PDB file of C-alpha atoms in Angstrom:
ATOM      1  CA  MET F   1      12.959  62.967  90.461  1.00 50.00           C
ATOM      2  CA  PRO F   2      13.916  66.390  91.796  1.00 51.00           C
ATOM      3  CA  TYR F   3      15.195  68.562  89.222  1.00 46.00           C
ATOM      4  CA  LYS F   4      19.040  69.085  89.748  1.00 46.00           C
ATOM      5  CA  ARG F   5      18.894  72.829  89.277  1.00 48.00           C
ATOM      6  CA  TYR F   6      17.288  72.837  92.659  1.00 43.00           C
ATOM      7  CA  ASP F   7      20.213  71.278  94.884  1.00 47.00           C
ATOM      8  CA  ILE F   8      21.268  74.206  96.811  1.00 44.00           C
ATOM      9  CA  THR F   9      24.411  72.097  98.464  1.00 49.00           C
ATOM     10  CA  ASN F  10      26.071  70.755  94.796  1.00 51.00           C
ATOM     11  CA  THR F  11      24.788  73.138  91.908  1.00 50.00           C
ATOM     12  CA  TYR F  12      25.518  71.757  88.303  1.00 47.00           C
ATOM     13  CA  SER F  13      26.246  72.754  85.213  1.00 49.00           C
ATOM     14  CA  TYR F  14      24.100  72.386  81.691  1.00 45.00           C
ATOM     15  CA  ARG F  15      25.568  68.961  81.133  1.00 50.00           C
ATOM     16  CA  GLY F  16      25.196  67.815  84.284  1.00 50.00           C
ATOM     17  CA  ARG F  17      28.306  67.890  85.784  1.00 49.00           C
ATOM     18  CA  LYS F  18      28.748  69.543  89.440  1.00 50.00           C
ATOM     19  CA  LYS F  19      30.211  72.797  89.220  1.00 49.00           C
ATOM     20  CA  ASN F  20      32.103  72.507  92.408  1.00 52.00           C
ATOM     21  CA  ASP F  21      33.747  69.740  90.889  1.00 52.00           C
ATOM     22  CA  ASN F  22      34.849  71.960  88.217  1.00 59.00           C
ATOM     23  CA  VAL F  23      36.434  74.581  90.570  1.00 57.00           C
ATOM     24  CA  VAL F  24      38.433  71.947  92.564  1.00 57.00           C
ATOM     25  CA  LEU F  25      39.707  70.247  89.777  1.00 57.00           C
ATOM     26  CA  LYS F  26      40.920  73.290  87.870  1.00 60.00           C
ATOM     27  CA  THR F  27      42.369  74.553  91.297  1.00 58.00           C
ATOM     28  CA  ILE F  28      44.516  70.936  91.397  1.00 55.00           C
ATOM     29  CA  MET F  29      45.486  71.702  87.400  1.00 60.00           C
ATOM     30  CA  LEU F  30      46.405  74.816  87.924  1.00 65.00           C
ATOM     31  CA  ILE F  31      47.807  75.839  91.529  1.00 68.00           C
ATOM     32  CA  VAL F  32      48.648  72.627  92.831  1.00 64.00           C
ATOM     33  CA  ILE F  33      50.137  70.571  90.222  1.00 68.00           C
ATOM     34  CA  PRO F  34      52.860  73.494  89.101  1.00 67.00           C
ATOM     35  CA  VAL F  35      53.542  74.029  92.584  1.00 69.00           C
ATOM     36  CA  LEU F  36      54.316  70.770  93.382  1.00 68.00           C
ATOM     37  CA  ILE F  37      56.449  70.372  89.928  1.00 71.00           C
ATOM     38  CA  LEU F  38      58.757  73.340  90.697  1.00 70.00           C
ATOM     39  CA  GLY F  39      59.154  71.837  94.247  1.00 65.00           C
ATOM     40  CA  VAL F  40      60.259  68.402  92.930  1.00 59.00           C
ATOM     41  CA  LEU F  41      62.958  70.472  90.562  1.00 61.00           C
ATOM     42  CA  PHE F  42      64.073  73.020  93.312  1.00 57.00           C
ATOM     43  CA  VAL F  43      64.660  69.550  95.745  1.00 49.00           C
ATOM     44  CA  GLY F  44      65.747  67.506  92.750  1.00 53.00           C
ATOM     45  CA  PHE F  45      68.336  70.259  91.402  1.00 49.00           C
ATOM     46  CA  TYR F  46      69.185  72.744  93.513  1.00 45.00           C
ATOM     47  CA  ILE F  47      69.830  71.606  96.723  1.00 42.00           C
ATOM     48  CA  PRO F  48      71.816  69.169  95.827  1.00 46.00           C
ATOM     49  CA  TYR F  49      73.946  71.752  93.472  1.00 42.00           C
ATOM     50  CA  LYS F  50      77.136  72.683  94.231  1.00 42.00           C
ATOM     51  CA  LEU F  51      79.151  75.769  92.787  1.00 40.00           C
ATOM     52  CA  THR F  52      82.249  75.886  91.697  1.00 42.00           C
ATOM     53  CA  ILE F  53      84.884  79.076  92.817  1.00 37.00           C
ATOM     54  CA  LYS F  54      87.990  78.888  91.647  1.00 39.00           C
ATOM     55  CA  GLY F  55      88.279  75.519  91.315  1.00 42.00           C
ATOM     56  CA  ARG F  56      87.261  74.687  94.910  1.00 44.00           C
ATOM     57  CA  GLU F  57      83.448  73.170  95.307  1.00 50.00           C
ATOM     58  CA  VAL F  58      81.243  75.515  97.875  1.00 46.00           C
ATOM     59  CA  ASN F  59      77.630  74.644  98.399  1.00 49.00           C
ATOM     60  CA  PRO F  60      75.057  77.571  97.981  1.00 46.00           C
ATOM     61  CA  VAL F  61      75.061  79.052 101.199  1.00 41.00           C
ATOM     62  CA  ASP F  62      78.816  79.533 101.269  1.00 43.00           C
ATOM     63  CA  ALA F  63      78.486  80.915  97.469  1.00 40.00           C
ATOM     64  CA  ILE F  64      75.831  83.973  98.553  1.00 41.00           C
ATOM     65  CA  ALA F  65      78.727  84.550 101.652  1.00 37.00           C
ATOM     66  CA  THR F  66      81.427  84.835  99.154  1.00 39.00           C
ATOM     67  CA  ALA F  67      79.261  87.402  96.831  1.00 42.00           C
ATOM     68  CA  ASP F  68      78.511  89.145  99.665  1.00 42.00           C
ATOM     69  CA  GLU F  69      82.231  89.883 100.819  1.00 46.00           C
ATOM     70  CA  ALA F  70      82.840  90.936  97.358  1.00 56.00           C
ATOM     71  CA  VAL F  71      80.490  93.474  97.214  1.00 59.00           C
ATOM     72  CA  LEU F  72      81.906  94.614 100.472  1.00 58.00           C
ATOM     73  CA  HIS F  73      85.390  94.464  98.765  1.00 77.00           C
ATOM     74  CA  GLU F  74      84.581  96.598  95.835  1.00 81.00           C
ATOM     75  CA  GLU F  75      83.010  99.062  97.721  1.00 89.00           C
ATOM     76  CA  GLU F  76      86.081  99.401  99.932  1.00 93.00           C
ATOM     77  CA  LEU F  77      88.027  99.314  96.213  1.00 96.00           C
ATOM     78  CA  LEU F  78      86.082 102.112  95.006  1.00 96.00           C
ATOM     79  CA  ARG F  79      85.621 104.066  97.881  1.00 95.00           C
ATOM     80  CA  ILE F  80      86.648 107.728  97.615  1.00 96.00           C
ATOM     81  CA  VAL F  81      87.707 109.442 100.380  1.00 97.00           C
ATOM     82  CA  ASN F  82      88.192 113.062 100.708  1.00 96.00           C
ATOM     83  CA  GLU F  83      87.073 116.266 102.846  1.00 95.00           C
ATOM     84  CA  SER F  84      83.278 115.440 102.059  1.00 95.00           C
ATOM     85  CA  ASP F  85      83.765 111.848 102.966  1.00 96.00           C
ATOM     86  CA  PRO F  86      86.435 111.400 105.527  1.00 97.00           C
ATOM     87  CA  LEU F  87      87.771 107.914 107.522  1.00 97.00           C
ATOM     88  CA  ASP F  88      87.477 107.983 111.002  1.00 97.00           C
ATOM     89  CA  LYS F  89      90.189 108.155 113.098  1.00 97.00           C
ATOM     90  CA  ASP F  90      90.059 104.376 114.138  1.00 96.00           C
ATOM     91  CA  PHE F  91      90.225 103.588 111.063  1.00 97.00           C
ATOM     92  CA  VAL F  92      92.932 100.792 110.221  1.00 97.00           C
ATOM     93  CA  PRO F  93      92.496  98.430 106.947  1.00 97.00           C
ATOM     94  CA  ASP F  94      93.928  94.814 107.026  1.00 97.00           C
ATOM     95  CA  LEU F  95      97.668  94.812 105.949  1.00 98.00           C
ATOM     96  CA  THR F  96     100.385  93.229 104.337  1.00 98.00           C
ATOM     97  CA  VAL F  97     103.790  94.025 104.226  1.00 98.00           C
ATOM     98  CA  VAL F  98     105.085  94.349 100.335  1.00 98.00           C
ATOM     99  CA  ASN F  99     108.834  94.826  99.659  1.00 97.00           C
ATOM    100  CA  GLY F 100     109.251  96.190 103.476  1.00 97.00           C
ATOM    101  CA  VAL F 101     106.053  98.599 103.551  1.00 98.00           C
ATOM    102  CA  GLU F 102     102.729  98.322 104.630  1.00 98.00           C
ATOM    103  CA  VAL F 103      99.697  97.999 101.851  1.00 98.00           C
ATOM    104  CA  ASN F 104      96.001  96.703 102.084  1.00 98.00           C
ATOM    105  CA  SER F 105      95.765  93.416 102.163  1.00 97.00           C
ATOM    106  CA  LEU F 106      93.483  93.419  99.179  1.00 97.00           C
ATOM    107  CA  ALA F 107      95.765  94.825  96.780  1.00 97.00           C
ATOM    108  CA  SER F 108      99.295  93.183  97.957  1.00 98.00           C
ATOM    109  CA  LYS F 109      98.971  89.977  96.017  1.00 97.00           C
ATOM    110  CA  ASN F 110      98.436  92.272  92.748  1.00 98.00           C
ATOM    111  CA  LEU F 111     101.542  94.725  93.891  1.00 98.00           C
ATOM    112  CA  ASP F 112     103.713  92.047  93.984  1.00 98.00           C
ATOM    113  CA  ASP F 113     102.943  90.888  90.862  1.00 98.00           C
ATOM    114  CA  MET F 114     103.620  93.991  89.260  1.00 98.00           C
ATOM    115  CA  ILE F 115     106.903  94.772  90.923  1.00 98.00           C
ATOM    116  CA  LYS F 116     107.918  91.456  90.126  1.00 98.00           C
ATOM    117  CA  ASP F 117     106.285  91.615  86.341  1.00 98.00           C
ATOM    118  CA  ALA F 118     108.396  95.143  85.278  1.00 98.00           C
ATOM    119  CA  GLU F 119     111.817  93.847  87.113  1.00 98.00           C
ATOM    120  CA  SER F 120     111.738  90.717  84.935  1.00 98.00           C
ATOM    121  CA  GLN F 121     111.744  93.634  82.002  1.00 98.00           C
ATOM    122  CA  GLY F 122     114.369  95.580  83.387  1.00 98.00           C
ATOM    123  CA  VAL F 123     112.423  98.151  85.026  1.00 98.00           C
ATOM    124  CA  THR F 124     112.436  98.506  89.104  1.00 98.00           C
ATOM    125  CA  LEU F 125     109.486 100.006  90.629  1.00 98.00           C
ATOM    126  CA  THR F 126     110.538 101.352  94.249  1.00 98.00           C
ATOM    127  CA  ILE F 127     107.730 101.728  96.584  1.00 98.00           C
ATOM    128  CA  LYS F 128     107.897 104.847  99.019  1.00 98.00           C
ATOM    129  CA  SER F 129     105.312 104.627 100.993  1.00 98.00           C
ATOM    130  CA  GLY F 130     101.529 102.759 101.202  1.00 98.00           C
ATOM    131  CA  TYR F 131      99.386 103.007 104.389  1.00 98.00           C
ATOM    132  CA  VAL F 132      99.144 105.781 106.336  1.00 98.00           C
ATOM    133  CA  SER F 133      97.641 106.109 110.116  1.00 98.00           C
ATOM    134  CA  TYR F 134      95.639 108.906 110.522  1.00 98.00           C
ATOM    135  CA  ASP F 135      97.979 110.736 112.769  1.00 98.00           C
ATOM    136  CA  GLU F 136     101.160 110.359 110.643  1.00 98.00           C
ATOM    137  CA  GLN F 137      98.746 111.769 107.949  1.00 98.00           C
ATOM    138  CA  ALA F 138      98.117 114.902 110.201  1.00 98.00           C
ATOM    139  CA  LYS F 139     101.872 115.763 110.415  1.00 98.00           C
ATOM    140  CA  LEU F 140     102.622 114.906 107.095  1.00 98.00           C
ATOM    141  CA  HIS F 141      99.832 118.176 105.779  1.00 98.00           C
ATOM    142  CA  ASP F 142     100.989 119.879 108.695  1.00 98.00           C
ATOM    143  CA  LYS F 143     104.716 119.762 107.257  1.00 97.00           C
ATOM    144  CA  THR F 144     103.466 120.516 103.861  1.00 98.00           C
ATOM    145  CA  TYR F 145     101.394 123.564 104.952  1.00 97.00           C
ATOM    146  CA  GLU F 146     104.567 125.084 106.569  1.00 97.00           C
ATOM    147  CA  LYS F 147     106.681 124.884 104.026  1.00 96.00           C
ATOM    148  CA  LEU F 148     104.252 126.459 101.174  1.00 97.00           C
ATOM    149  CA  LYS F 149     103.806 129.297 103.820  1.00 95.00           C
ATOM    150  CA  LYS F 150     107.508 129.559 104.759  1.00 95.00           C
ATOM    151  CA  SER F 151     107.992 129.895 100.646  1.00 94.00           C
ATOM    152  CA  GLY F 152     106.607 133.138 100.396  1.00 92.00           C
ATOM    153  CA  LYS F 153     104.729 132.581  97.502  1.00 93.00           C
ATOM    154  CA  TYR F 154     101.250 131.992  99.487  1.00 94.00           C
ATOM    155  CA  SER F 155      99.445 133.734 102.133  1.00 94.00           C
ATOM    156  CA  GLN F 156      98.575 131.848 105.290  1.00 94.00           C
ATOM    157  CA  ILE F 157      94.709 130.942 103.737  1.00 95.00           C
ATOM    158  CA  LYS F 158      96.326 130.597  99.586  1.00 96.00           C
ATOM    159  CA  ALA F 159      99.037 128.203 101.643  1.00 96.00           C
ATOM    160  CA  GLU F 160      96.290 126.109 103.668  1.00 96.00           C
ATOM    161  CA  ALA F 161      94.213 125.546 100.041  1.00 96.00           C
ATOM    162  CA  GLU F 162      97.155 124.566  98.874  1.00 97.00           C
ATOM    163  CA  ALA F 163      98.748 121.850 100.857  1.00 97.00           C
ATOM    164  CA  LYS F 164      95.345 120.139 101.149  1.00 97.00           C
ATOM    165  CA  LYS F 165      95.292 119.948  96.789  1.00 97.00           C
ATOM    166  CA  ILE F 166      99.122 118.347  97.675  1.00 97.00           C
ATOM    167  CA  CYS F 167      98.560 116.574 101.110  1.00 97.00           C
ATOM    168  CA  PRO F 168      94.971 116.466 102.256  1.00 97.00           C
ATOM    169  CA  PRO F 169      94.623 116.361 105.999  1.00 98.00           C
ATOM    170  CA  GLU F 170      94.114 113.138 108.212  1.00 98.00           C
ATOM    171  CA  GLY F 171      91.395 111.182 107.685  1.00 98.00           C
ATOM    172  CA  CYS F 172      90.810 112.954 104.368  1.00 98.00           C
ATOM    173  CA  SER F 173      93.751 110.909 102.716  1.00 98.00           C
ATOM    174  CA  GLU F 174      93.347 107.857 100.716  1.00 98.00           C
ATOM    175  CA  CYS F 175      96.905 107.298 102.055  1.00 98.00           C
ATOM    176  CA  GLN F 176      94.772 105.848 104.991  1.00 98.00           C
ATOM    177  CA  THR F 177      93.228 102.611 103.169  1.00 98.00           C
ATOM    178  CA  GLY F 178      96.464 101.115 102.122  1.00 98.00           C
ATOM    179  CA  LEU F 179      95.186 101.147  98.720  1.00 98.00           C
ATOM    180  CA  LEU F 180      97.128 104.298  97.807  1.00 98.00           C
ATOM    181  CA  VAL F 181     101.214 103.337  96.963  1.00 98.00           C
ATOM    182  CA  GLU F 182     103.506 105.827  96.274  1.00 98.00           C
ATOM    183  CA  PHE F 183     106.070 104.791  93.564  1.00 98.00           C
ATOM    184  CA  ASP F 184     109.532 106.466  93.005  1.00 98.00           C
ATOM    185  CA  SER F 185     108.252 107.271  89.451  1.00 98.00           C
ATOM    186  CA  PRO F 186     109.163 111.041  88.231  1.00 97.00           C
ATOM    187  CA  LYS F 187     106.980 112.041  85.259  1.00 96.00           C
ATOM    188  CA  ASN F 188     108.992 110.528  82.373  1.00 94.00           C
ATOM    189  CA  SER F 189     110.912 108.128  84.172  1.00 98.00           C
ATOM    190  CA  ASP F 190     111.006 104.516  83.136  1.00 98.00           C
ATOM    191  CA  ALA F 191     109.351 103.553  86.224  1.00 98.00           C
ATOM    192  CA  TYR F 192     106.352 105.982  85.490  1.00 98.00           C
ATOM    193  CA  LYS F 193     105.962 104.867  81.331  1.00 98.00           C
ATOM    194  CA  TRP F 194     105.681 101.268  82.530  1.00 98.00           C
ATOM    195  CA  LEU F 195     103.079 102.274  85.098  1.00 98.00           C
ATOM    196  CA  VAL F 196     101.296 104.339  82.880  1.00 97.00           C
ATOM    197  CA  LYS F 197     100.966 101.489  80.425  1.00 98.00           C
ATOM    198  CA  TYR F 198     100.388  98.537  82.461  1.00 98.00           C
ATOM    199  CA  SER F 199      99.178  99.468  86.069  1.00 98.00           C
ATOM    200  CA  VAL F 200      96.140  98.960  85.129  1.00 98.00           C
ATOM    201  CA  ASN F 201      96.452  94.993  84.349  1.00 98.00           C
ATOM    202  CA  TYR F 202      96.921  94.459  87.869  1.00 98.00           C
ATOM    203  CA  GLY F 203      94.090  96.502  89.260  1.00 98.00           C
ATOM    204  CA  PHE F 204      96.073 100.042  89.663  1.00 98.00           C
ATOM    205  CA  ILE F 205      95.384 103.486  88.706  1.00 98.00           C
ATOM    206  CA  LEU F 206      97.476 106.756  88.341  1.00 98.00           C
ATOM    207  CA  ARG F 207      95.026 108.221  90.635  1.00 98.00           C
ATOM    208  CA  TYR F 208      95.767 111.645  90.270  1.00 98.00           C
ATOM    209  CA  PRO F 209      96.032 112.196  86.458  1.00 96.00           C
ATOM    210  CA  GLU F 210      97.402 115.574  85.159  1.00 94.00           C
ATOM    211  CA  ALA F 211      93.955 116.171  83.287  1.00 92.00           C
ATOM    212  CA  LYS F 212      91.687 115.206  86.418  1.00 97.00           C
ATOM    213  CA  GLU F 213      92.584 118.088  88.510  1.00 96.00           C
ATOM    214  CA  THR F 214      89.265 119.709  88.865  1.00 96.00           C
ATOM    215  CA  GLU F 215      87.429 116.088  89.265  1.00 97.00           C
ATOM    216  CA  THR F 216      90.023 114.755  91.889  1.00 97.00           C
ATOM    217  CA  GLY F 217      90.777 118.253  93.878  1.00 96.00           C
ATOM    218  CA  ILE F 218      94.590 117.338  94.150  1.00 97.00           C
ATOM    219  CA  THR F 219      97.069 118.355  92.326  1.00 97.00           C
ATOM    220  CA  PHE F 220      99.012 116.463  89.697  1.00 98.00           C
ATOM    221  CA  ASN F 221     100.993 113.656  91.051  1.00 98.00           C
ATOM    222  CA  PRO F 222     103.336 111.085  89.094  1.00 98.00           C
ATOM    223  CA  ASN F 223     104.038 108.717  91.923  1.00 98.00           C
ATOM    224  CA  LEU F 224     100.465 107.780  93.511  1.00 98.00           C
ATOM    225  CA  TYR F 225      98.830 104.568  92.146  1.00 98.00           C
ATOM    226  CA  ARG F 226      95.410 103.304  93.271  1.00 98.00           C
ATOM    227  CA  TYR F 227      94.349  99.898  94.021  1.00 98.00           C
ATOM    228  CA  VAL F 228      90.903  99.621  92.529  1.00 97.00           C
ATOM    229  CA  GLY F 229      90.542  95.730  91.325  1.00 97.00           C
ATOM    230  CA  LYS F 230      91.441  94.735  87.414  1.00 96.00           C
ATOM    231  CA  ASP F 231      88.163  95.215  85.872  1.00 95.00           C
ATOM    232  CA  SER F 232      87.547  98.710  87.274  1.00 96.00           C
ATOM    233  CA  ALA F 233      90.952  99.702  86.407  1.00 97.00           C
ATOM    234  CA  GLN F 234      90.758  98.057  82.962  1.00 97.00           C
ATOM    235  CA  ASN F 235      87.001 100.073  82.576  1.00 97.00           C
ATOM    236  CA  ILE F 236      88.568 103.378  84.544  1.00 97.00           C
ATOM    237  CA  ARG F 237      91.297 103.046  81.650  1.00 97.00           C
ATOM    238  CA  ARG F 238      89.044 102.258  78.700  1.00 97.00           C
ATOM    239  CA  TYR F 239      86.692 105.339  79.402  1.00 96.00           C
ATOM    240  CA  ASP F 240      89.281 107.495  80.307  1.00 97.00           C
ATOM    241  CA  MET F 241      88.053 108.685  83.785  1.00 97.00           C
ATOM    242  CA  SER F 242      89.497 109.720  86.954  1.00 97.00           C
ATOM    243  CA  LEU F 243      88.005 107.290  90.184  1.00 97.00           C
ATOM    244  CA  GLU F 244      85.498 109.979  90.676  1.00 97.00           C
ATOM    245  CA  GLU F 245      83.843 110.256  87.167  1.00 97.00           C
ATOM    246  CA  TYR F 246      84.206 106.409  87.091  1.00 97.00           C
ATOM    247  CA  ALA F 247      82.207 105.571  90.878  1.00 94.00           C
ATOM    248  CA  THR F 248      79.495 108.333  89.680  1.00 93.00           C
ATOM    249  CA  HIS F 249      79.629 106.058  86.410  1.00 93.00           C
ATOM    250  CA  ILE F 250      78.744 102.963  87.739  1.00 91.00           C
ATOM    251  CA  SER F 251      76.075 104.716  90.519  1.00 87.00           C
ATOM    252  CA  ILE F 252      73.736 105.954  87.691  1.00 74.00           C
ATOM    253  CA  ARG F 253      74.010 102.742  85.199  1.00 63.00           C
TER     254      ARG F 253
END
């Protein structure tokens, strides 16, 4: 009887078990079986599983699409528009009319709710303007510049610089996003006081606060409120930040 150690095809352990058999057995136990178990779990739970979003059942593919859309919306809501990051001349957001004024559709529902809730508390919020086109913004900027120049208080260069801080040039104004809403709310008016206190509950922030002119580059304006979404508005209030500061904050978290 030949010694087992001379069996080249099937080597044996000292206990007489084929080593090749051990390798195959271990492979099945450590790799194949766990993979099969995970596969069964995936088929049994994940494929038929449905997610519920706002009371509506959607399958996982729809959920992924919805999540992607939410990300795109957040990017739009938090986008800062200025000379460093201007909008294209042809940029026009999806618009909805609220109280006779065109605004970005992303803000329309909460804007309408805010106006109605303020009215129920005895405060009238009057919208002066919403979306402003590229060409119309150019006219408004030029008008502001000419007014400052004619006042005699500024040189041409100083008037140009000051005009940018009051009414940015075309492409550099957030009015073109349709997310910036101008109210008739001069400082210390009932409308102003109400907006400062409650606007964040509806996703709006005072876009150009008095204490943040260095960060925003725009002169304090009590009438301009920017829609950023409820969560972001609450965070900006909580952290006492401008939109510029908040955008930087979330980008480096």
